[in-house]
Structure formats: structure tokens, C-alpha cells
Coordinates of C-alpha atoms and ligand atoms in Angstrom, one line a residue:
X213 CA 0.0 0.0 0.0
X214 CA 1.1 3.5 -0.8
X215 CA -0.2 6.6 1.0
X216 CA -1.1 8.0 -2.7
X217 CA -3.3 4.7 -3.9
X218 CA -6.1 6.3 -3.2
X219 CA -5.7 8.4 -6.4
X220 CA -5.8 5.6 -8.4
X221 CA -8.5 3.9 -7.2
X222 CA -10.6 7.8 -7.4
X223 CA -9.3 8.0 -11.2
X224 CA -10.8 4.1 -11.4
X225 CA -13.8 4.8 -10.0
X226 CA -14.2 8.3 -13.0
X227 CA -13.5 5.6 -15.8
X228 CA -15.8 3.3 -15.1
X229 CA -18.5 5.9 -14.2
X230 CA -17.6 7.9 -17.5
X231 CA -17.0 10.8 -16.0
X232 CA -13.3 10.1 -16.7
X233 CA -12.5 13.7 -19.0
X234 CA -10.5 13.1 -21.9
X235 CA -8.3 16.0 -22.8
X236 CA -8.1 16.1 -26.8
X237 CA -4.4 18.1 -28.0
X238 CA -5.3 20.9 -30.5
X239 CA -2.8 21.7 -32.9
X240 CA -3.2 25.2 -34.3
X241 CA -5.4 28.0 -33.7
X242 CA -9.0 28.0 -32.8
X243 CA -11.3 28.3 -35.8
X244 CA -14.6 26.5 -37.3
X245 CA -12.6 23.7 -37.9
X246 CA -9.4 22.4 -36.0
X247 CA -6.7 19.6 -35.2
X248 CA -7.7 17.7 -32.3
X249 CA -5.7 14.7 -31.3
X250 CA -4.5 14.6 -35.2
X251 CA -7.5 14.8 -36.6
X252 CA -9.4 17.5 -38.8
X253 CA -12.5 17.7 -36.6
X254 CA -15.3 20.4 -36.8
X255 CA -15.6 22.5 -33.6
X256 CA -18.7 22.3 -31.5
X257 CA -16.6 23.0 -27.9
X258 CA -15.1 26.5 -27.7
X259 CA -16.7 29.4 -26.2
X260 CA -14.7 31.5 -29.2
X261 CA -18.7 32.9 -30.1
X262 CA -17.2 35.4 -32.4
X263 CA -13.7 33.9 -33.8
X264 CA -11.6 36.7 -32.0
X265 CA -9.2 34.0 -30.6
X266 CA -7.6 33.5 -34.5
X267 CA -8.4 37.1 -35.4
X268 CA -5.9 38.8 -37.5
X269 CA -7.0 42.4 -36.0
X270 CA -6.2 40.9 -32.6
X271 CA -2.9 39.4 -33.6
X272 CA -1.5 41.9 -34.4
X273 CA -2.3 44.1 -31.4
X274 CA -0.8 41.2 -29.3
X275 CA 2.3 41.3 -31.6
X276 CA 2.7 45.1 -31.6
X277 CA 1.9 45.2 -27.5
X278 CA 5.3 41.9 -27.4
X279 CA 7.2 44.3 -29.3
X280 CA 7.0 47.6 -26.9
X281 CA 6.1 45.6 -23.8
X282 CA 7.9 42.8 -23.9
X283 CA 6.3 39.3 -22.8
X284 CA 5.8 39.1 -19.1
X285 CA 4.4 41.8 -16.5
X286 CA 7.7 40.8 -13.8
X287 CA 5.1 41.5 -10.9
X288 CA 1.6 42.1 -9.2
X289 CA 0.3 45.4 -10.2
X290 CA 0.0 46.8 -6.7
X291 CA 4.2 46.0 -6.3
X292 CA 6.0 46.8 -10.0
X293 CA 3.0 49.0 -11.3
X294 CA 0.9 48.5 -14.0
X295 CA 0.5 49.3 -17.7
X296 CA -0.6 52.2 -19.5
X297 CA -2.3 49.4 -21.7
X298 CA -4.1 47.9 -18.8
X299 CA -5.5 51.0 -17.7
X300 CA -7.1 51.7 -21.3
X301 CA -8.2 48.2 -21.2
X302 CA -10.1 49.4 -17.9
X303 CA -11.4 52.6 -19.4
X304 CA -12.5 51.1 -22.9
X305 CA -14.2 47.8 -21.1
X306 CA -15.9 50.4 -18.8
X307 CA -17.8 52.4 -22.0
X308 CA -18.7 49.3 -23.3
X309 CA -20.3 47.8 -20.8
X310 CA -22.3 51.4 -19.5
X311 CA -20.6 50.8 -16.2
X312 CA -18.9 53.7 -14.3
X313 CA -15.4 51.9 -13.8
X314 CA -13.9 48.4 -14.5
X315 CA -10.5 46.5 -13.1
X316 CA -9.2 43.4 -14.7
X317 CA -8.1 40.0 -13.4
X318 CA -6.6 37.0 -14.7
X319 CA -9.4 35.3 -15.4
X320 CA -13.0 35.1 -14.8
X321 CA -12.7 32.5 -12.2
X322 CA -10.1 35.1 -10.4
X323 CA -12.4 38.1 -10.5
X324 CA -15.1 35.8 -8.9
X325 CA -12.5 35.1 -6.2
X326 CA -11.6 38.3 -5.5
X327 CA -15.0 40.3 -5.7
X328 CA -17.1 38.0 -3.5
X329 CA -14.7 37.7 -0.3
X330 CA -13.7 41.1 -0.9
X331 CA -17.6 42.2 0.2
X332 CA -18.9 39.5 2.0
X333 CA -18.0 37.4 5.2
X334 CA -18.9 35.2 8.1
X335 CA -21.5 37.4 9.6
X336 CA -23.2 38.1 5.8
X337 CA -25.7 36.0 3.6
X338 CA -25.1 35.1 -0.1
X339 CA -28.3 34.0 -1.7
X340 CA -26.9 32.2 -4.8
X341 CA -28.8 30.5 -7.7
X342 CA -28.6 26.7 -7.4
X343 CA -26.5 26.4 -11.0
X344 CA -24.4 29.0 -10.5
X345 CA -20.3 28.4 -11.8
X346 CA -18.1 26.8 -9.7
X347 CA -15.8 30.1 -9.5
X348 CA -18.6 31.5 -7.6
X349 CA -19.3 28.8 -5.3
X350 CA -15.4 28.5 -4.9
X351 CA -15.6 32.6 -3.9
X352 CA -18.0 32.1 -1.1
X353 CA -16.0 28.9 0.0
X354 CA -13.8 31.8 0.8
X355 CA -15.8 34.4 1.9
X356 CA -16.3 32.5 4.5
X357 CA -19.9 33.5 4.1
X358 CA -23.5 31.4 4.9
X359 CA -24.7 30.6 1.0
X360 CA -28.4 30.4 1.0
X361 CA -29.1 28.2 -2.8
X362 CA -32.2 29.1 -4.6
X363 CA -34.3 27.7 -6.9
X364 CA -32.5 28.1 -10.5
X365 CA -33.7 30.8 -12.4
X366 CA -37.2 30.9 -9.8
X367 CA -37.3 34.7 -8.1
X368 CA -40.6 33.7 -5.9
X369 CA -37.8 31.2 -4.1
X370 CA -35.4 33.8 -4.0
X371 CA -38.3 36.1 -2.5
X372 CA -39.3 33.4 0.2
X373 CA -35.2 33.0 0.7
X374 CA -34.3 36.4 1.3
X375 CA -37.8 37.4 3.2
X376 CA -36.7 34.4 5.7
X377 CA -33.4 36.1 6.1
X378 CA -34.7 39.5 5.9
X379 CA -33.0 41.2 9.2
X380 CA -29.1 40.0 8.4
X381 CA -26.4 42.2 8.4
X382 CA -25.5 42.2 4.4
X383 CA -27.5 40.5 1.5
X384 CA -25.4 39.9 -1.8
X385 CA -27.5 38.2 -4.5
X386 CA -25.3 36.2 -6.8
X387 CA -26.4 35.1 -10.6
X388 CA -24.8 33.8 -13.7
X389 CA -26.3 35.9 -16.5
X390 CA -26.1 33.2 -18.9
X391 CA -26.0 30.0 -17.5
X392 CA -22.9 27.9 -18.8
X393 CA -24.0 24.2 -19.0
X394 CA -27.9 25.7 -19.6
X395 CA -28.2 28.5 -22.2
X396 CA -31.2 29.9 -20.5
X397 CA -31.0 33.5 -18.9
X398 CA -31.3 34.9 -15.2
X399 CA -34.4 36.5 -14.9
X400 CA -32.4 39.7 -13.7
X401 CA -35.2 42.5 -14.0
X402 CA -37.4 40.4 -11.1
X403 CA -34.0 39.6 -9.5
X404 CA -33.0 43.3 -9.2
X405 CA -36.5 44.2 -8.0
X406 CA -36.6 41.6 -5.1
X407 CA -32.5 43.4 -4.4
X408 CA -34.3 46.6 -4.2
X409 CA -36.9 45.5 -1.9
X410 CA -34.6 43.7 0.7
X411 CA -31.4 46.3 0.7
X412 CA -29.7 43.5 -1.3
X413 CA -26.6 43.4 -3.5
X414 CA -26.8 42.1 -6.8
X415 CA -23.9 40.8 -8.6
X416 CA -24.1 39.1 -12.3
X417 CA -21.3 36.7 -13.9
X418 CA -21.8 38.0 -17.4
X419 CA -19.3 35.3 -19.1
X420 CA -21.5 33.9 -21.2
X421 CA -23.7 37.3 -21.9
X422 CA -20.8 39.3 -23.1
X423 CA -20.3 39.4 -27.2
X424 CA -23.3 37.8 -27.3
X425 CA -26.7 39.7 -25.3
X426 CA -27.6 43.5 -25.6
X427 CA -26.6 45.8 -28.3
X428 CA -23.8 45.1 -29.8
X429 CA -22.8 41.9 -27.5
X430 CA -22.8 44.4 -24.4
X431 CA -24.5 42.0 -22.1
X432 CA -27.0 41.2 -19.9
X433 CA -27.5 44.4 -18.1
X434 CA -27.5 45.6 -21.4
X435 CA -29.9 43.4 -23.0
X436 CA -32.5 44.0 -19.7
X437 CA -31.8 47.6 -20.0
X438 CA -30.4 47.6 -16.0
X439 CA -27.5 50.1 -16.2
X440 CA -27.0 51.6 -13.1
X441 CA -29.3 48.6 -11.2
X442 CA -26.5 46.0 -10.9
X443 CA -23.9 46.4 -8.2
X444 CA -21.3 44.3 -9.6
X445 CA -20.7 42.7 -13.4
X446 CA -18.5 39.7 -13.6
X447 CA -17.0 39.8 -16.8
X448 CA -14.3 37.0 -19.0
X449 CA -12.1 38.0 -21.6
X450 CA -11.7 34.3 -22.4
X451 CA -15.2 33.8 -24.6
X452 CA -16.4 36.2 -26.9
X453 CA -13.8 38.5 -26.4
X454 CA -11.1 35.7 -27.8
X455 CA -8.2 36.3 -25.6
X456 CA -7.6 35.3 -21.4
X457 CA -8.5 37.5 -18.2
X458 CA -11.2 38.6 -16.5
X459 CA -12.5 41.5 -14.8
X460 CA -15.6 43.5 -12.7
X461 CA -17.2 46.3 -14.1
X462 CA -19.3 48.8 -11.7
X463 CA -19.1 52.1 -9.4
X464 CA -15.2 53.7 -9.4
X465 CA -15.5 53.1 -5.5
X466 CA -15.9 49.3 -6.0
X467 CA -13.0 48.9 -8.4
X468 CA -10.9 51.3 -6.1
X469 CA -12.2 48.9 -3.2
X470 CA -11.3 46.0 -5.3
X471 CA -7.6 47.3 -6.1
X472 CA -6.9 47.2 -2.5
X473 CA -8.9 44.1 -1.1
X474 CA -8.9 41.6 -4.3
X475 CA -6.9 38.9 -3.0
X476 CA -5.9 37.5 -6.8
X477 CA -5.4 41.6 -7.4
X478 CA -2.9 42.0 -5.2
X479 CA -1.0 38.3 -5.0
X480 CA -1.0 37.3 -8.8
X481 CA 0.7 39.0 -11.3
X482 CA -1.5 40.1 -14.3
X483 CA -2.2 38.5 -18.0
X484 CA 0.5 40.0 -20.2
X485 CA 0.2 42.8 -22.4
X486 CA -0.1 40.8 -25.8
X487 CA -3.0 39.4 -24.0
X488 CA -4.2 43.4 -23.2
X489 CA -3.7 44.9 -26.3
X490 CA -5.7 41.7 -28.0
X491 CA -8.1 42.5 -25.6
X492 CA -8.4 46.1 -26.3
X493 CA -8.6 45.2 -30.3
X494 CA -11.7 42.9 -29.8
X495 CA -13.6 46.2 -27.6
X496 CA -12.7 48.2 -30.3
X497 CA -14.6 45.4 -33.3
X498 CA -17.3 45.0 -30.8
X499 CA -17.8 48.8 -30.2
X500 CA -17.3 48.5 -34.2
X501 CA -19.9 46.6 -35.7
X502 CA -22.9 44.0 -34.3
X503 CA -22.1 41.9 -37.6
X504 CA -20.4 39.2 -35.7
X505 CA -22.9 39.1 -33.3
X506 CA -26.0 38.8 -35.5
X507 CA -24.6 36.1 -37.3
X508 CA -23.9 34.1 -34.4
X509 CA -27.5 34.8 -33.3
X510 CA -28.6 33.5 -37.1
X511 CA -25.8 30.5 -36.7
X512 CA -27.6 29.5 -33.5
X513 CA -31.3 29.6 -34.5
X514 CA -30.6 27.4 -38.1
X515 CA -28.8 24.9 -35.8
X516 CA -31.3 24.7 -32.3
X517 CA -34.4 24.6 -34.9
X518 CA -33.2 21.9 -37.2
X519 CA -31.8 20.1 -33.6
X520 CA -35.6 20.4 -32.4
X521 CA -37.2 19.5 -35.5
X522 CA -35.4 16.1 -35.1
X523 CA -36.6 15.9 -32.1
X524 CA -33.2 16.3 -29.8
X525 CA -34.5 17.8 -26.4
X526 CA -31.9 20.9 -26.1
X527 CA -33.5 21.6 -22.3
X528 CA -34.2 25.7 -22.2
X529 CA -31.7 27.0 -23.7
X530 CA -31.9 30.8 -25.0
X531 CA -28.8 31.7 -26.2
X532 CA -25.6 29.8 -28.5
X533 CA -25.3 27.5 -25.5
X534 CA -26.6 24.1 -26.9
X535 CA -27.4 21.5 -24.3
X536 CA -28.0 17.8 -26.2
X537 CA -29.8 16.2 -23.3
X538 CA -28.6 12.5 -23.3
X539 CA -29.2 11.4 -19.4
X540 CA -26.6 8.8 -18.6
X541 CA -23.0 10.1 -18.5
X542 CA -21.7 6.6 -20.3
X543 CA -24.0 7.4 -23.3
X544 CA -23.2 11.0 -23.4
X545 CA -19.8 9.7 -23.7
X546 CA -20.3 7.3 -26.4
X547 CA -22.0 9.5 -28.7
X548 CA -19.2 12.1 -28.3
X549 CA -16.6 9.7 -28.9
X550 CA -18.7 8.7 -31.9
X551 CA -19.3 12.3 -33.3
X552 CA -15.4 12.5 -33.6
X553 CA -14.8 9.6 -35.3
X554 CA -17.1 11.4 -37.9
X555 CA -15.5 14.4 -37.8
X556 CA -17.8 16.4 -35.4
X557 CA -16.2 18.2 -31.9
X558 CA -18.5 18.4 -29.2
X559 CA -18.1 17.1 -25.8
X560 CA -19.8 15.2 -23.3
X561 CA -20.4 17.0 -19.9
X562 CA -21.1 14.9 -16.7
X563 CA -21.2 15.3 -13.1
X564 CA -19.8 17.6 -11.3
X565 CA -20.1 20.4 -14.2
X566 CA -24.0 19.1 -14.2
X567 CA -25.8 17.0 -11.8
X568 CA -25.8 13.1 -12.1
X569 CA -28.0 11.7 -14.6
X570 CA -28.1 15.1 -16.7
X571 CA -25.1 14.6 -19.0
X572 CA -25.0 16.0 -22.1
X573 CA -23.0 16.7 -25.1
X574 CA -22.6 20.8 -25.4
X575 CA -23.0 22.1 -28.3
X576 CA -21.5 25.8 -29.0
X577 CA -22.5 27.9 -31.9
X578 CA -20.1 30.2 -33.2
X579 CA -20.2 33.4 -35.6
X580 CA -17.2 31.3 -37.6
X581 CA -19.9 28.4 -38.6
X582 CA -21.2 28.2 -42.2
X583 CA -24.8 26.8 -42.4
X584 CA -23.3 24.0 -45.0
X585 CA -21.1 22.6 -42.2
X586 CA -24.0 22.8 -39.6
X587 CA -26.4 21.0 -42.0
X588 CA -23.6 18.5 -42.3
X589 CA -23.1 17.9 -38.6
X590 CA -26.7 18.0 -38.0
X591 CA -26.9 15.1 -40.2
X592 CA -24.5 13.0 -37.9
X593 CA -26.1 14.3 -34.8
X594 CA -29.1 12.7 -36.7
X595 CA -27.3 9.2 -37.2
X596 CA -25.9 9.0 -34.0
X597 CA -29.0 9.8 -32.1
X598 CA -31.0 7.8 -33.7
X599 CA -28.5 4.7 -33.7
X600 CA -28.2 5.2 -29.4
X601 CA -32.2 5.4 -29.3
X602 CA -32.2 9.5 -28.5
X603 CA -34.0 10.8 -31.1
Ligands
PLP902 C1 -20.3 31.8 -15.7 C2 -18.8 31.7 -15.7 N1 -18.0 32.5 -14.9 C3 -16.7 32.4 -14.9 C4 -16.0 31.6 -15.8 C5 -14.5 31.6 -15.7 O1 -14.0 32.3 -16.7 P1 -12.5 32.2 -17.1 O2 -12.3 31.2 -18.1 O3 -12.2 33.6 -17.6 O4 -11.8 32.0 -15.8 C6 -16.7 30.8 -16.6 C7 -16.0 29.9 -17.6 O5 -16.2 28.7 -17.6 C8 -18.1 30.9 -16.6 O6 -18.9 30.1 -17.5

């Protein structure tokens, strides 16, 4: 017996559940169509909504920014300074989202774990949607704070939740905008309304909203018309914006706040500023023009009404975020592994990114999809799901 064993008997015990994740090797940039694990496979997996990961406007930013900056920042901000290139990251993220001030992060995940201990603790309440991310859950792991789950996406719960706890010390009211594994969208008007009513904070993870809700890809606060109403925006630069990093848009005296108390902030040195500038670039195509964004919008209604007309059940989704609702994580598996044999990239998701019994294979529409290759891959979703008794 060896004190370690007991990892191989937990990585057993993922295979033969199939919740065992199989990492596939990507050769080359992201795109409509990649190499994964040597093979020329159409992409159904990345969160790339608009193609600004392979974009040569955004290149080229990132070359010029190597070139003047170099490739590393050396330090945390708060120690060796930061960036005139940050800072009009900051200011151009701030106009485009309608929000008074914005700080960046190095990752969505980060600015969740920064923001959340940074205003909440042991004696507070978060009231927290039952699907929320895992980044957020992980920021009120430590916060410290008592989570109180609600009903997903269900504001009379929320209501009775909050009513119950009506007399503590500090409410925060924590939603994804777009939820990841779900598609469907957090009924935020009724949320901010109940906030209002109970002295609450609201705070939104807009990672999936941004690029792709409101005008323009702006986002959920946006596309409810709630500037001004929502304390705190989560935002990623990883998803529609193409690049890495993440960051919280709202009042100048949050971010200040932020810059002094966000623990990632202040102990984690900052994404590079290739990965700025490339950031700055797609603001700048997105303040632009909405083209990318209504044809990812037009990609994703062809696909989700041909899926439906097939009869695939693709749960409530509202937005590019596909769910194929399969059930058992073995067969989720299975027709995964069998859409890349024909060609076709889209992964299985089990428990613990959904719960157990509610695999599915995610399916994400992109700007950078043609309707022929859709049609095409429709066809073998067709095969497939017929051939495994789905559809
Ligand atoms: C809702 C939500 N928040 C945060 C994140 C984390 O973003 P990042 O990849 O920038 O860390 C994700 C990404 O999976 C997400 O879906």
C-alpha cells in the first residue's frame, strides 16, 4: 500500500463511471474547424462565439503590444506598477459595458474570487442560484460566508429565501447571466427588483452574456436595460472576447475597493500585455460593428431549430449554449466519442459540471460556422442519435 493509492482507485472509480475527461491536443489555432488529437475535426466545444481567438486584427495588437512591452508583467500590479495598456483596457471595457469603472483580473474564475470575499463574510448572507459556476461557489467557499441556494432561475424562491433572512447584516444576490452548461438566462429585471426590496446586493457573472446579449454583444445588463441597477458585473475575456482574463465592471469606488482588497489583485501577477492589447482590439470590433454578433445569433437559430425539428430535447436554452440532453454520463460519452470519429467536436459534460443523470453533449454555436457545415453535422447528430435510441 502506498499513501497515494487512493488516487488511483478515485481515477478508477471516473472511468468506469464515464466521468473520466478526456483532454483532446489541439494543434493550431481555434477556428470553425481544428486539429484535435491529429485529426481535422469540426468545432462544436469553444466558447470562441465570435472567432476573435484566431483574429488577425487581434494578432496583431498582441504582436505590436510583445514588441513595446515585452512578454511578461515581472510582478503584481500593486508592487511593480501596471500598464498604460491595462488601464485603457479598464477605461474602454468600462464604456462598453455602461458601467462607471472596470478592473481586470486574470481570469473570470479570479475576478469571482476576488470580488465576493472582498464584500462579504462570516457574519453576511449570499443568496446564490442553485447552478451558478463553480468560480462562484469557490468565492463564497472563501468568503467564508453562509450561502443560502435558490431555486435556479425561480425569483418567488429567491423572495421566500431572502424574506426568511430578511434582518441579516449584508445580503449579496449572486447570478450567472447566462448559465454555462444551460443556455437559459437569469431573470435579472425580477431579481433586481426583489434586491431593491430587501437592501440586497446584486452581482451578475456575465461570461457567457458578453459578445453575445444586448446591443452590440454588451450583455445582460444591457440586454434587460439595468444600467446603473447592478452592483457588480463579472465579466471574461476568455469567450467572446477571444483572448484570457477577466474583470468586474461597476461604481469607481468598487473597483478602487477592489484594487486594495482583491486577494488575486494583489498576489497574482496580471495577463501579459499581448494578452491586453488583443483585448483592447476585440472592444474596439465590438464597439465597431454588431455583424459578428447577429450572425452568431442567425448560426444558432438554423442549428437549435433543425436540432428540435429532429426531435433532440436541447432543455431551455436561449442563447448559442446548446445542451443535447442525453441522461446517462456513459452514453453522453459514447455519442461524443462517436461524433469525432465522424469528424464532429462536441463534448460530453457529466457530473460535477451538471448534476448526475443530466449529461449532455454541449454544443456551441459560433459566428465562424457556415450553415453547409452545420447542416452537415446536424446530419451526424441525426445518425448518431437515432442509432443510441435519443431521437
Ligand atoms: C459563468 C462563468 N463564470 C466564470 C467563468 C470563468 O471564466 P475564465 O475562463 O475567464 O476563468 C466561466 C467559464 O467557464 C463561466 O462560465
Amino acid at each position: 500500500m502506498n499513501k497515494l493509492d487512493f488516487i488511483t482507485e478515485e481515477l478508477e472509480k471516473l472511468k468506469e463511471s464515464g466521468l473520466f475527461i478526456n483532454i483532446r491536443t489541439v494543434e493550431g489555432p481555434q477556428g470553425a474547424w481544428i486539429t484535435a488529437d491529429g485529426k481535422k475535426v469540426f468545432n462544436l466545444c469553444s466558447n470562441n462565439y465570435l472567432g476573435f481567438a484566431n483574429d488577425p486584427q487581434l494578432k496583431s495588437s498582441a504582436q505590436k503590444a510583445i514588441e513595446t512591452y515585452g512578454v511578461g508583467p515581472a510582478a503584481v500590479r500593486t508592487i511593480a506598477g501596471t500598464t498604460n495598456l491595462h488601464k485603457e483596457l479598464e477605461r474602454k471595457l468600462a464604456i462598453f459595458k455602461g458601467a462607471e469603472s472596470t478592473i481586470t483580473f486574470q481570469s473570470g474564475f479570479c475576478a469571482n474570487l476576488a470580488v465576493i470575499p472582498a464584500i462579504v463574510g462570516k457574519e453576511d448572507i449570499v443568496f446564490s442560484d442553485e447552478l451558478n459556476h463553480a468560480s462562484i461557489i469557490d468565492g463564497c467557499r472563501l468568503a467564508k460566508t453562509r450561502v443560502v441556494r435558490y431555486e435556479h432561475c425561480n425569483p418567488e424562491d429567491l423572495q421566500a429565501k431572502i424574506h426568511a433572512e430578511k434582518d441579516a447584516s449584508r445580503k449579496l444576490i449572486i447570478t450567472d447571466g447566462v448559465f454555462s452548461m444551460e443556455g437559459d438566462i437569469a431573470p435579472l429585471q425580477e431579481i433586481v427588483e426583489i434586491a431593491e426590496k430587501y437592501d440586497a446586493i446584486t452581482m451578475v457573472d456575465d461570461a457567457h452574456g458578453e459578445g453575445v446579449l444586448g446591443r452590440g454583444g454588451r450583455g445582460i445588463v444591457d440586454h434587460f436595460n439595468l444600467h446603473g441597477k447592478v452592483d457588480i458585473e463579472v465579466g471574461t475575456m476568455s469567450k467572446a472576447f477571444g483572448v484570457v482574463g477577466g474583470y468586474i465592471a461597476g461604481s469607481k469606488r468598487l473597483t478602487d475597493y477592489l484594487a486594495q482588497k482583491g486577494r488575486p489583485f494583489l498576489f497574482s501577477s496580471a495577463v501579459t500585455a499581448a494578452d491586453v492589447a488583443a483585448c483592447i482590439a476585440a472592444v474596439d470590433t465590438l464597439i465597431a460593428s454588431d455583424v459578428l454578433v447577429k450572425q452568431l445569433w442567425q448560426n444558432t437559430g438554423f442549428f437549435q431549430e433543425k436540432m428540435r425539428q429532429i426531435g433532440f430535447n436541447l432543455g431551455n436554452t436561449k442563447t448559442p449554449i446548446t445542451p443535447v440532453m442525453i441522461g446517462d454520463a456513459r452514453v453522453a460519452k459514447d455519442f461524443s466519442q462517436k461524433l469525432f470519429e465522424e469528424g464532429v467536436f462536441a463534448q460530453a459534460i457529466g457530473y460535477p459540471t451538471v448534476s448526475i443523470g443530466k449529461a449532455r453533449i454541449r454544443v456551441m454555436l459560433s459566428a465562424t460556422h457556415s450553415e453547409e457545415d452545420l447542416t452537415w453535422a446536424i446530419g451526424h447528430f441525426e445518425k448518431i442519435g437515432m442509432a443510441l435510441g435519443i431521437v
